[in-house]
CSV table of C-alpha atoms and ligand atoms in Angstrom, one decimal:
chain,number,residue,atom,x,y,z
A,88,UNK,CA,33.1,72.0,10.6
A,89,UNK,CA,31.4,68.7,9.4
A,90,UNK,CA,28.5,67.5,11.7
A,91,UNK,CA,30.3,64.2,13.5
A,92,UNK,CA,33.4,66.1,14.4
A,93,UNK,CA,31.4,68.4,16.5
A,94,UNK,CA,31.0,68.2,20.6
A,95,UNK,CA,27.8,66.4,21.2
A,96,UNK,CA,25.8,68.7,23.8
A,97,UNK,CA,22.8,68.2,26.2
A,98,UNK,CA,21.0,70.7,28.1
A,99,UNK,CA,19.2,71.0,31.2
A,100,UNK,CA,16.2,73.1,31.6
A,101,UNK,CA,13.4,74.3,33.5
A,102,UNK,CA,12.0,77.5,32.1
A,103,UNK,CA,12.7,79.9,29.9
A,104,UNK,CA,15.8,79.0,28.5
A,105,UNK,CA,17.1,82.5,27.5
A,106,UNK,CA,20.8,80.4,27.8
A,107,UNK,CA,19.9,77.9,25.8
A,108,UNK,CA,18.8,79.8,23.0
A,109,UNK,CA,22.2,81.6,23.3
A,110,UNK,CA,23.7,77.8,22.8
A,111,UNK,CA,20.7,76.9,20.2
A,112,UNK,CA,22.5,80.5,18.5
A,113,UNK,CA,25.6,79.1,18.7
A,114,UNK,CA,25.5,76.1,17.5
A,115,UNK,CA,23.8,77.2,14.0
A,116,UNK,CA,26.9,78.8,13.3
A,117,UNK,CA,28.9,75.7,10.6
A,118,UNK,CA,32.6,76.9,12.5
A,119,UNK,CA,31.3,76.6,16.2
A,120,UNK,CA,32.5,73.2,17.5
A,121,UNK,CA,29.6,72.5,19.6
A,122,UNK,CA,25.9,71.3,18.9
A,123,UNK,CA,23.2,70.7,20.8
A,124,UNK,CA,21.5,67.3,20.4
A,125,UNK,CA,19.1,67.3,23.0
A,126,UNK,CA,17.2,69.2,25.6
A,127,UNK,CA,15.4,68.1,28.7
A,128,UNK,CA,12.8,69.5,30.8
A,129,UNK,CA,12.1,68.0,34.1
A,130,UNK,CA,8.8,70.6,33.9
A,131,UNK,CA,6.6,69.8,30.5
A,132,UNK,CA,5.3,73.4,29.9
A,133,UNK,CA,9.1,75.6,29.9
A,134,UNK,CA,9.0,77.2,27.0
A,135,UNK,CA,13.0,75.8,26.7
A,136,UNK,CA,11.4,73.0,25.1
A,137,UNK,CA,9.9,75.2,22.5
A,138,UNK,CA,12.6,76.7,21.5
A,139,UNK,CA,14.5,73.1,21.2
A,140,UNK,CA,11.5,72.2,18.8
A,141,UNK,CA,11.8,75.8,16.9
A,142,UNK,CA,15.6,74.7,16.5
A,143,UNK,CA,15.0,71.4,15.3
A,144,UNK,CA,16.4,69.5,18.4
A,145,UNK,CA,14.9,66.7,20.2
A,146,UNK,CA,13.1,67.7,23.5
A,147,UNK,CA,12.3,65.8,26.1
A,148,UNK,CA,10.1,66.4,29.1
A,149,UNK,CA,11.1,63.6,31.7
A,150,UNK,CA,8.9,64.1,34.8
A,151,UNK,CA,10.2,63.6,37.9
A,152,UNK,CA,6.6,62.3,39.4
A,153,UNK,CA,7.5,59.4,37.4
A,154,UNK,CA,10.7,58.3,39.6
A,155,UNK,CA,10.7,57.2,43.3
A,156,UNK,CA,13.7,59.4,44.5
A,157,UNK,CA,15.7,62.0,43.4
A,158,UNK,CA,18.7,59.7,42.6
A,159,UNK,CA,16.7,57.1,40.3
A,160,UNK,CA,14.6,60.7,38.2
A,161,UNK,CA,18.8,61.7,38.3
A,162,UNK,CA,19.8,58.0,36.6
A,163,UNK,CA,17.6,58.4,34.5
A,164,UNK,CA,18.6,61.6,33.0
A,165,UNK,CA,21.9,60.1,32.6
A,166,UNK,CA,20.4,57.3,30.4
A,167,UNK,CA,18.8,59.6,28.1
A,168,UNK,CA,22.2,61.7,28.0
A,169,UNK,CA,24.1,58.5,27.1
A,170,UNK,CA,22.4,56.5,24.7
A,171,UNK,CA,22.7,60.4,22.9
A,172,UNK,CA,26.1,60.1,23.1
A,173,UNK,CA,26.7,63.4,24.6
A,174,UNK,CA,30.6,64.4,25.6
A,175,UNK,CA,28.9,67.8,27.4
A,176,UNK,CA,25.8,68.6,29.7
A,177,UNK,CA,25.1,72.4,30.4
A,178,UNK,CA,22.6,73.0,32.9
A,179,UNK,CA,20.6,76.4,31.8
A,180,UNK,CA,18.1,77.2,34.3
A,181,UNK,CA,17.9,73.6,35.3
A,182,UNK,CA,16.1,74.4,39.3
A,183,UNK,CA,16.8,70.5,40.2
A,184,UNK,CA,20.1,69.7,43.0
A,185,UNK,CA,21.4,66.8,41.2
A,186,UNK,CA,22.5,63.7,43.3
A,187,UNK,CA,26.2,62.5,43.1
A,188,UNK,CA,24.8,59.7,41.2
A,189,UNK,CA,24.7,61.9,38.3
A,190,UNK,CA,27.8,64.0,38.6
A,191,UNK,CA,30.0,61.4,39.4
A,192,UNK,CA,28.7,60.0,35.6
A,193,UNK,CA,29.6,63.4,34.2
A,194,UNK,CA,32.0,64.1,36.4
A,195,UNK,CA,34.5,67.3,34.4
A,196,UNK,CA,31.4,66.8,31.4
A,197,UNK,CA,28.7,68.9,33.4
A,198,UNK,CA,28.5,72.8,33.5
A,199,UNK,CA,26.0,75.3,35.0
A,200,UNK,CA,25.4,78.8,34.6
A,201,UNK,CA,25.0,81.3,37.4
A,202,UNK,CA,23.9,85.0,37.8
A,203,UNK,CA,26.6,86.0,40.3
A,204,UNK,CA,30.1,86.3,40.7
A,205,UNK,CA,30.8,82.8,42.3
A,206,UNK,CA,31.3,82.1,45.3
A,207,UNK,CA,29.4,84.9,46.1
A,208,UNK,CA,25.5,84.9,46.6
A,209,UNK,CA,25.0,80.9,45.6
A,210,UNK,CA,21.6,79.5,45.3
A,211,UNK,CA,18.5,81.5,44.3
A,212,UNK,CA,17.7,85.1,43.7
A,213,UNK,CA,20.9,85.1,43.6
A,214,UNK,CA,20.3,89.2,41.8
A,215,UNK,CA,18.0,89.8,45.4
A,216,UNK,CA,21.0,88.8,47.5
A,217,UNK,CA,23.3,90.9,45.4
A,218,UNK,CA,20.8,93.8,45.7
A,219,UNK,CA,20.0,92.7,49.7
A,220,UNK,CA,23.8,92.9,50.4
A,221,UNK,CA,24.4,96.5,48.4
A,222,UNK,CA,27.3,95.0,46.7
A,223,UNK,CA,28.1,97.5,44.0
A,224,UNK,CA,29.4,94.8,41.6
A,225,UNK,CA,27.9,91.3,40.4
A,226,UNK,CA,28.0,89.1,37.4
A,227,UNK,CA,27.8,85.9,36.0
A,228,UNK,CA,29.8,82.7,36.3
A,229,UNK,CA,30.0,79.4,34.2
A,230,UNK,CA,31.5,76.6,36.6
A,231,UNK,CA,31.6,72.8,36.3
A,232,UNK,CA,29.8,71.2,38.2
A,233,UNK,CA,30.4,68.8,41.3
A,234,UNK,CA,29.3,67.0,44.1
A,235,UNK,CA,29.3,70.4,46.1
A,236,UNK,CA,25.6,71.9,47.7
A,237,UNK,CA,24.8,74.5,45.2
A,238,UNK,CA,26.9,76.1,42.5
A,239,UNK,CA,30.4,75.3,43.5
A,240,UNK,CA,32.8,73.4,41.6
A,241,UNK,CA,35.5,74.6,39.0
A,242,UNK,CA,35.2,78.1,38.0
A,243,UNK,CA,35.2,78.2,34.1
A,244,UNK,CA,34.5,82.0,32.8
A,245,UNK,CA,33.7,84.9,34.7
A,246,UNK,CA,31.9,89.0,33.8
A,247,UNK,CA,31.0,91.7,36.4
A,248,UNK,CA,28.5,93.7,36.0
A,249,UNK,CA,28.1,96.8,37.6
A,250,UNK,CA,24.7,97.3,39.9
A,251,UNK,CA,23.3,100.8,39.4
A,252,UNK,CA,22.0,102.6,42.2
A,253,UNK,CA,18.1,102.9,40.9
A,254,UNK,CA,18.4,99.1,40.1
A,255,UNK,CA,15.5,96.5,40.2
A,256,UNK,CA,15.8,93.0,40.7
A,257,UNK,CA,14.3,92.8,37.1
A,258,UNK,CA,17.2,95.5,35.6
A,259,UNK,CA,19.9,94.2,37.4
A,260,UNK,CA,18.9,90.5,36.0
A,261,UNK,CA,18.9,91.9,32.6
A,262,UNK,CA,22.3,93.6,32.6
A,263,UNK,CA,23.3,90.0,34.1
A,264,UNK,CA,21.8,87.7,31.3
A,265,UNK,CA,23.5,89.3,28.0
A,266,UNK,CA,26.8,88.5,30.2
A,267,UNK,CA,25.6,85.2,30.7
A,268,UNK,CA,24.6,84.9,26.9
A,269,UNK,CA,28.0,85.7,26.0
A,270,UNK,CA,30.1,83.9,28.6
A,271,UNK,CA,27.9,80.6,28.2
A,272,UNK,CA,28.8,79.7,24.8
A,273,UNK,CA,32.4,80.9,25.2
A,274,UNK,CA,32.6,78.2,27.6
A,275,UNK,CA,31.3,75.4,25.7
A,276,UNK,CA,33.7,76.4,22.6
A,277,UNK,CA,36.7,76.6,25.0
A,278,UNK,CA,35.4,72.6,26.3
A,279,UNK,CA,35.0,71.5,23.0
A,280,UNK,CA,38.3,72.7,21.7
A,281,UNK,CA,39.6,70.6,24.4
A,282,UNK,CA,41.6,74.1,25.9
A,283,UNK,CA,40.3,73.5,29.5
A,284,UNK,CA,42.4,71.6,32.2
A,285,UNK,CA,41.0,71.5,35.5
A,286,UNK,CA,43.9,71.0,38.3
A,287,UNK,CA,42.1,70.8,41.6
A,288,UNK,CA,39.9,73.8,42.2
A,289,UNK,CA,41.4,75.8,38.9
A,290,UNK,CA,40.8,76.3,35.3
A,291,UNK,CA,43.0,77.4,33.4
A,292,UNK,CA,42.6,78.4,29.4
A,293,UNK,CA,45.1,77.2,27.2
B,213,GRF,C1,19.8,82.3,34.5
B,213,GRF,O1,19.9,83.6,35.2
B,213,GRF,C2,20.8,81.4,35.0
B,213,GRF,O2,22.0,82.0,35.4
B,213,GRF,C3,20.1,80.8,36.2
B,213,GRF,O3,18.8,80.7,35.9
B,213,GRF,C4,18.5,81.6,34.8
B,213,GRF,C5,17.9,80.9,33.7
B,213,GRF,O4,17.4,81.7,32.7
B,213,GRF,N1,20.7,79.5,36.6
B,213,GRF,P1,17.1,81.1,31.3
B,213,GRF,O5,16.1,80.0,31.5
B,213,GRF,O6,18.3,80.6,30.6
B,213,GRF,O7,16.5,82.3,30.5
């Protein structure tokens, strides 16, 4: 698929950014409709940012010491996002709540990654609560994202993922992030080929 015709793509980071290499993966395949055009840290040292570089896409460290407030550090991720041009923003490990200054701007453009079955155990360690609760099934969810509190908004793509009895925190997260390395992408090809329509709190795939 020639370069201009693909979905322009920015993504959100704060760590590792296991997800984003799955996208990085992705999009250096020529028939994927998707590439990602930039990636930004709000922390300089995640090694997310190294594996932009490794890939050959821009990354950017914008440090939220820099901004008075939340929403003006949020504005300003929107200006970098924008003068990139980018139709899509997945957040991949991205620990910031972003203010409804931002996802009003990317309002149906914005996605996140979580590692539960949604709207179950939102929030952090979200694996611990899974494991805390005994819940014998888990998984991963890719939603947009809204003005909600914390990981609600449109469900996109869904996988359980069965919690073993002898499970760790660690194991359980594991068996979790190849689901989420598989559903993430699928996502952000279904977006791009434009099969997503959102009618109130629905997805549906066409
Ligand atoms: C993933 O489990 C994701 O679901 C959650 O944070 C973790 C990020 O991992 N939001 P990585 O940085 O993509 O490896």
């Amino acid at each position: 698929m020639p370069a201009g015709d693909r979905l322009r793509v920015g993504v959100l980071v704060s760590g590792r950014g296991s997800n984003l290499q799955a996208l990085l993966d992705a999009s250096s395949r020529p028939d994927y409709p998707a590439e990602v055009v930039v990636v930004i840290s709000d922390r300089e040292r995640a090694a997310a940012l190294d594996r932009a570089r490794a890939a050959g896409v821009e990354a950017l460290f914008v440090n939220p010491k820099d901004f008075g407030d939340r929403e003006a550090f949020d504005l300003a991720l929107v200006s970098e996002l924008t003068t990139r041009r980018v139709g899509l923003v997945c957040n991949a490990g991205f620990m910031r709540i972003l203010s409804p200054a931002y996802t009003r701007a990317f309002a149906g453009r914005a996605m996140n990654i979580h590692p539960s079955l949604l709207p179950a155990f939102p929030g952090l360690h979200a694996q611990r609560q899974a494991l805390d609760h005994g819940a014998k099934i888990t998984g991963a969810t890719v939603h947009f994202v809204d003005d909600g509190p914390v990981d609600t908004g449109p469900i996109i793509l869904q996988a359980s993922v069965p919690v073993e009895p002898d499970d760790t925190e660690e194991t359980l997260s594991a068996r979790i992030l190849a689901q989420e390395h598989r559903l993430y992408p699928e996502a952000v090809r279904l977006f791009a080929e434009g099969r997503l329509a959102v009618v109130g709190r629905r997805v549906t795939i066409r």
